[in-house]
mmCIF file of C-alpha atoms in Angstrom:
data_model
loop_
_atom_site.group_PDB
_atom_site.id
_atom_site.type_symbol
_atom_site.label_atom_id
_atom_site.label_comp_id
_atom_site.label_asym_id
_atom_site.label_seq_id
_atom_site.Cartn_x
_atom_site.Cartn_y
_atom_site.Cartn_z
ATOM 1 C CA SER A 1 -66.566 208.952 7.085
ATOM 2 C CA GLN A 2 -67.848 211.760 4.921
ATOM 3 C CA THR A 3 -67.548 215.392 5.886
ATOM 4 C CA ILE A 4 -68.565 218.649 4.257
ATOM 5 C CA HIS A 5 -66.755 221.926 4.749
ATOM 6 C CA GLN A 6 -68.223 225.302 3.914
ATOM 7 C CA TRP A 7 -66.554 228.668 4.373
ATOM 8 C CA PRO A 8 -66.520 231.373 5.416
ATOM 9 C CA ALA A 9 -69.047 231.136 8.256
ATOM 10 C CA THR A 10 -69.966 234.816 8.051
ATOM 11 C CA LEU A 11 -69.316 237.465 5.457
ATOM 12 C CA VAL A 12 -70.144 241.147 5.149
ATOM 13 C CA GLN A 13 -69.710 242.549 1.665
ATOM 14 C CA PRO A 14 -70.535 245.904 0.074
ATOM 15 C CA VAL A 15 -73.025 246.183 -2.749
ATOM 16 C CA GLY A 16 -71.329 245.695 -6.091
ATOM 17 C CA SER A 17 -68.464 243.612 -4.759
ATOM 18 C CA PRO A 18 -67.763 240.056 -5.970
ATOM 19 C CA LEU A 19 -68.563 236.898 -4.038
ATOM 20 C CA SER A 20 -66.999 233.479 -3.782
ATOM 21 C CA LEU A 21 -68.242 230.841 -1.349
ATOM 22 C CA GLU A 22 -66.568 227.468 -1.326
ATOM 23 C CA CYS A 23 -67.793 224.039 -0.355
ATOM 24 C CA THR A 24 -65.787 220.824 -0.319
ATOM 25 C CA VAL A 25 -66.739 217.261 0.513
ATOM 26 C CA GLU A 26 -64.411 214.584 1.837
ATOM 27 C CA GLY A 27 -64.776 210.839 2.039
ATOM 28 C CA THR A 28 -66.960 210.238 -1.000
ATOM 29 C CA SER A 29 -66.707 210.400 -4.762
ATOM 30 C CA ASN A 30 -69.039 211.726 -7.445
ATOM 31 C CA PRO A 31 -71.536 213.248 -5.017
ATOM 32 C CA ASN A 32 -74.531 215.335 -5.981
ATOM 33 C CA LEU A 33 -73.853 218.853 -4.722
ATOM 34 C CA TYR A 34 -76.344 221.585 -3.878
ATOM 35 C CA TRP A 35 -76.430 225.293 -3.022
ATOM 36 C CA TYR A 36 -79.449 226.577 -1.097
ATOM 37 C CA ARG A 37 -80.359 230.025 0.175
ATOM 38 C CA GLN A 38 -82.433 230.547 3.278
ATOM 39 C CA ALA A 39 -84.010 233.928 3.980
ATOM 40 C CA ALA A 40 -85.279 234.987 7.416
ATOM 41 C CA GLY A 41 -84.629 231.555 8.929
ATOM 42 C CA ARG A 42 -87.303 229.796 6.885
ATOM 43 C CA GLY A 43 -87.650 227.966 3.573
ATOM 44 C CA LEU A 44 -84.619 226.549 1.791
ATOM 45 C CA GLN A 45 -84.604 227.683 -1.809
ATOM 46 C CA LEU A 46 -82.613 225.469 -4.160
ATOM 47 C CA LEU A 47 -80.251 227.652 -6.199
ATOM 48 C CA PHE A 48 -78.010 225.180 -8.015
ATOM 49 C CA TYR A 49 -77.355 221.506 -8.081
ATOM 50 C CA SER A 50 -74.698 219.440 -9.780
ATOM 51 C CA VAL A 51 -74.490 215.741 -10.606
ATOM 52 C CA GLY A 52 -70.882 215.876 -11.838
ATOM 53 C CA ILE A 53 -67.869 218.012 -12.731
ATOM 54 C CA GLY A 54 -68.888 220.908 -14.930
ATOM 55 C CA GLN A 55 -72.581 219.928 -14.769
ATOM 56 C CA ILE A 56 -74.609 222.674 -13.129
ATOM 57 C CA SER A 57 -78.384 223.096 -13.080
ATOM 58 C CA SER A 58 -79.720 226.503 -12.171
ATOM 59 C CA GLU A 59 -83.086 226.505 -10.467
ATOM 60 C CA VAL A 60 -83.962 230.191 -10.370
ATOM 61 C CA PRO A 61 -82.827 233.212 -12.368
ATOM 62 C CA GLN A 62 -80.614 235.343 -10.181
ATOM 63 C CA ASN A 63 -77.440 237.293 -9.719
ATOM 64 C CA LEU A 64 -75.439 234.215 -8.761
ATOM 65 C CA SER A 65 -73.561 231.469 -10.565
ATOM 66 C CA ALA A 66 -72.067 228.149 -9.528
ATOM 67 C CA SER A 67 -69.132 226.090 -10.700
ATOM 68 C CA ARG A 68 -67.779 222.627 -9.989
ATOM 69 C CA PRO A 69 -64.120 222.622 -10.986
ATOM 70 C CA GLN A 70 -63.376 219.370 -9.158
ATOM 71 C CA ASP A 71 -65.456 216.339 -8.192
ATOM 72 C CA ARG A 72 -65.857 217.375 -4.570
ATOM 73 C CA GLN A 73 -65.696 221.151 -4.852
ATOM 74 C CA PHE A 74 -68.667 223.429 -5.408
ATOM 75 C CA ILE A 75 -68.317 227.203 -5.631
ATOM 76 C CA LEU A 76 -71.008 229.879 -5.475
ATOM 77 C CA SER A 77 -70.092 233.189 -7.082
ATOM 78 C CA SER A 78 -71.327 236.600 -8.016
ATOM 79 C CA LYS A 79 -69.635 239.338 -10.018
ATOM 80 C CA LYS A 80 -71.588 242.148 -8.332
ATOM 81 C CA LEU A 81 -73.584 241.605 -5.163
ATOM 82 C CA LEU A 82 -77.012 243.128 -4.612
ATOM 83 C CA LEU A 83 -78.649 243.923 -1.288
ATOM 84 C CA SER A 84 -81.167 241.174 -2.026
ATOM 85 C CA ASP A 85 -78.368 238.590 -2.095
ATOM 86 C CA SER A 86 -78.152 238.739 1.693
ATOM 87 C CA GLY A 87 -79.100 235.494 3.368
ATOM 88 C CA PHE A 88 -77.942 232.211 4.797
ATOM 89 C CA TYR A 89 -76.286 230.029 2.158
ATOM 90 C CA LEU A 90 -76.082 226.300 2.629
ATOM 91 C CA CYS A 91 -74.129 223.702 0.714
ATOM 92 C CA ALA A 92 -75.176 220.055 0.769
ATOM 93 C CA TRP A 93 -74.112 216.741 -0.734
ATOM 94 C CA SER A 94 -75.815 213.432 -1.381
ATOM 95 C CA GLY A 95 -74.774 210.089 -2.843
ATOM 96 C CA GLY A 96 -74.476 210.342 -6.594
ATOM 97 C CA LYS A 97 -76.524 207.298 -7.462
ATOM 98 C CA GLY A 98 -80.149 206.826 -6.559
ATOM 99 C CA ASN A 99 -82.210 208.735 -4.076
ATOM 100 C CA THR A 100 -80.141 208.995 -0.942
ATOM 101 C CA GLU A 101 -80.184 211.400 1.957
ATOM 102 C CA ALA A 102 -78.385 214.742 1.793
ATOM 103 C CA PHE A 103 -76.048 216.258 4.366
ATOM 104 C CA PHE A 104 -75.467 219.948 4.967
ATOM 105 C CA GLY A 105 -72.550 222.191 5.733
ATOM 106 C CA GLN A 106 -72.677 224.710 8.549
ATOM 107 C CA GLY A 107 -73.776 227.553 6.302
ATOM 108 C CA THR A 108 -72.499 231.027 5.439
ATOM 109 C CA ARG A 109 -74.299 234.098 6.715
ATOM 110 C CA LEU A 110 -73.898 236.727 3.985
ATOM 111 C CA THR A 111 -74.811 240.333 4.667
ATOM 112 C CA VAL A 112 -74.623 242.763 1.771
ATOM 113 C CA VAL A 113 -74.379 246.367 2.944
ATOM 114 C CA GLY B 1 -92.730 223.419 -10.282
ATOM 115 C CA GLN B 2 -92.426 220.807 -7.608
ATOM 116 C CA GLN B 3 -93.654 221.975 -4.222
ATOM 117 C CA LEU B 4 -93.913 220.491 -0.789
ATOM 118 C CA ASN B 5 -96.602 221.913 1.456
ATOM 119 C CA GLN B 6 -95.619 221.593 5.085
ATOM 120 C CA SER B 7 -97.930 222.246 8.029
ATOM 121 C CA PRO B 8 -98.308 223.662 10.510
ATOM 122 C CA GLN B 9 -96.002 226.641 10.022
ATOM 123 C CA SER B 10 -95.447 226.934 13.761
ATOM 124 C CA MET B 11 -96.367 225.165 16.961
ATOM 125 C CA PHE B 12 -96.253 226.247 20.601
ATOM 126 C CA ILE B 13 -96.520 223.325 22.979
ATOM 127 C CA GLN B 14 -95.911 222.374 26.584
ATOM 128 C CA GLU B 15 -93.019 220.120 27.525
ATOM 129 C CA GLY B 16 -94.163 216.503 27.531
ATOM 130 C CA GLU B 17 -96.764 216.918 24.796
ATOM 131 C CA ASP B 18 -96.668 214.998 21.550
ATOM 132 C CA VAL B 19 -96.167 216.818 18.232
ATOM 133 C CA SER B 20 -97.252 215.983 14.717
ATOM 134 C CA MET B 21 -96.373 217.720 11.453
ATOM 135 C CA ASN B 22 -96.825 216.703 7.851
ATOM 136 C CA CYS B 23 -95.908 217.373 4.258
ATOM 137 C CA THR B 24 -97.963 216.888 1.131
ATOM 138 C CA SER B 25 -97.293 217.260 -2.553
ATOM 139 C CA SER B 26 -99.123 216.950 -5.824
ATOM 140 C CA SER B 27 -96.102 215.045 -7.165
ATOM 141 C CA ILE B 28 -94.766 211.613 -6.319
ATOM 142 C CA PHE B 29 -91.444 211.492 -4.477
ATOM 143 C CA ASN B 30 -89.075 208.519 -4.271
ATOM 144 C CA THR B 31 -87.533 209.507 -0.963
ATOM 145 C CA TRP B 32 -88.748 211.575 1.976
ATOM 146 C CA LEU B 33 -86.373 213.124 4.473
ATOM 147 C CA TRP B 34 -86.953 214.981 7.730
ATOM 148 C CA TYR B 35 -84.449 217.524 9.043
ATOM 149 C CA LYS B 36 -84.103 219.711 12.109
ATOM 150 C CA GLN B 37 -82.367 223.080 12.007
ATOM 151 C CA ASP B 38 -81.084 225.002 15.005
ATOM 152 C CA PRO B 39 -80.527 228.789 14.670
ATOM 153 C CA GLY B 40 -77.441 229.623 12.624
ATOM 154 C CA GLU B 41 -76.726 226.000 11.802
ATOM 155 C CA GLY B 42 -77.194 223.759 8.795
ATOM 156 C CA PRO B 43 -80.130 221.297 8.846
ATOM 157 C CA VAL B 44 -79.398 217.937 10.434
ATOM 158 C CA LEU B 45 -80.963 214.771 9.062
ATOM 159 C CA LEU B 46 -83.364 213.064 11.465
ATOM 160 C CA ILE B 47 -85.057 210.320 9.452
ATOM 161 C CA ALA B 48 -84.909 209.031 5.868
ATOM 162 C CA LEU B 49 -87.776 207.127 4.230
ATOM 163 C CA TYR B 50 -87.337 205.151 1.020
ATOM 164 C CA LYS B 51 -90.434 202.996 0.540
ATOM 165 C CA ALA B 52 -94.117 203.816 0.315
ATOM 166 C CA GLY B 53 -95.790 202.903 3.601
ATOM 167 C CA GLU B 54 -92.486 202.758 5.465
ATOM 168 C CA LEU B 55 -92.672 203.693 9.152
ATOM 169 C CA THR B 56 -89.351 204.533 10.783
ATOM 170 C CA SER B 57 -88.434 205.592 14.307
ATOM 171 C CA ASN B 58 -85.427 207.403 15.702
ATOM 172 C CA GLY B 59 -85.758 207.642 19.461
ATOM 173 C CA ARG B 60 -88.818 209.766 20.230
ATOM 174 C CA LEU B 61 -89.265 210.575 16.535
ATOM 175 C CA THR B 62 -91.433 208.556 14.167
ATOM 176 C CA ALA B 63 -91.967 209.282 10.483
ATOM 177 C CA GLN B 64 -93.987 207.609 7.761
ATOM 178 C CA PHE B 65 -93.793 207.612 3.965
ATOM 179 C CA GLY B 66 -97.346 207.841 2.652
ATOM 180 C CA ILE B 67 -98.774 205.015 0.556
ATOM 181 C CA THR B 68 -99.457 207.366 -2.353
ATOM 182 C CA ARG B 69 -95.826 208.624 -2.175
ATOM 183 C CA LYS B 70 -97.172 212.155 -2.051
ATOM 184 C CA ASP B 71 -97.049 212.758 1.683
ATOM 185 C CA SER B 72 -95.178 212.117 4.898
ATOM 186 C CA PHE B 73 -95.606 212.897 8.581
ATOM 187 C CA LEU B 74 -93.271 213.307 11.520
ATOM 188 C CA ASN B 75 -94.304 212.699 15.128
ATOM 189 C CA ILE B 76 -92.324 213.694 18.203
ATOM 190 C CA SER B 77 -93.414 212.088 21.438
ATOM 191 C CA ALA B 78 -92.964 213.526 24.920
ATOM 192 C CA SER B 79 -91.356 216.769 23.730
ATOM 193 C CA ILE B 80 -88.474 218.315 25.647
ATOM 194 C CA PRO B 81 -87.016 221.853 25.500
ATOM 195 C CA SER B 82 -84.137 220.797 23.207
ATOM 196 C CA ASP B 83 -86.688 219.816 20.542
ATOM 197 C CA VAL B 84 -87.053 223.539 19.811
ATOM 198 C CA GLY B 85 -86.082 224.411 16.262
ATOM 199 C CA ILE B 86 -87.331 224.378 12.700
ATOM 200 C CA TYR B 87 -88.275 221.024 11.186
ATOM 201 C CA PHE B 88 -88.167 220.553 7.442
ATOM 202 C CA CYS B 89 -89.477 217.824 5.218
ATOM 203 C CA ALA B 90 -87.684 217.225 1.947
ATOM 204 C CA GLY B 91 -88.376 215.058 -1.041
ATOM 205 C CA ILE B 92 -86.264 213.584 -3.803
ATOM 206 C CA ARG B 93 -87.844 212.894 -7.168
ATOM 207 C CA GLY B 94 -86.186 211.243 -10.123
ATOM 208 C CA GLN B 95 -82.755 209.747 -10.670
ATOM 209 C CA GLY B 96 -81.030 213.113 -10.629
ATOM 210 C CA GLY B 97 -81.637 213.359 -6.906
ATOM 211 C CA LYS B 98 -82.815 216.957 -6.797
ATOM 212 C CA LEU B 99 -83.805 217.694 -3.208
ATOM 213 C CA ILE B 100 -86.841 219.909 -2.619
ATOM 214 C CA PHE B 101 -87.780 221.307 0.802
ATOM 215 C CA GLY B 102 -90.999 222.185 2.545
ATOM 216 C CA GLN B 103 -91.419 225.595 4.152
ATOM 217 C CA GLY B 104 -90.608 224.338 7.640
ATOM 218 C CA THR B 105 -92.427 223.986 10.965
ATOM 219 C CA GLU B 106 -91.099 226.125 13.794
ATOM 220 C CA LEU B 107 -91.480 224.310 17.112
ATOM 221 C CA SER B 108 -91.441 226.078 20.464
ATOM 222 C CA VAL B 109 -91.547 224.052 23.689
ATOM 223 C CA LYS B 110 -92.475 225.668 26.983
ATOM 224 C CA PRO B 111 -90.796 224.049 30.006
#
């Protein structure tokens, strides 16, 4: 069966520090991968999605970047965090072909102080 | 850009009541999904809809994919306290599989 792992679960970082959140998927190959941000417990904003290794689509201009160094690994990064980067970050995967359902990780609560 | 309009934003109901929420869009979607999110957790998939007009049930939950492919609804029958949470609709459009979410419906159930 497929599983998705996202870590860390919580993170407190100072303004200006770098960020790296990692997401890995097991039990499937060539998935679509997604990073979402959720502010104040409502509304999932799509940040990045990827249909393959090295293929990243950015949905909104922001202080973040994403990379997909391996088929089932998706990384969310920032060189210098802003206070406004605080939020709940969610990684998700779906089947790579066609329009199939997506499954989420447990999320990372990021607080920038 | 693509948007899903979900309503209502919140609902306060008595245990045992039925609940209905819906999503609409100006764009056609190929797949509609309904999720539930508990506080501090990732959303969990409840129902997936793949064909226009499709009506699918999952226990006390029923969802339908609108004929026009621009809307979907979710019904919860005989609500119980554990139904509390935020419900999201989501749509997939195009072969790339980009998943777009509605704004969520926060459900509160009074015992």
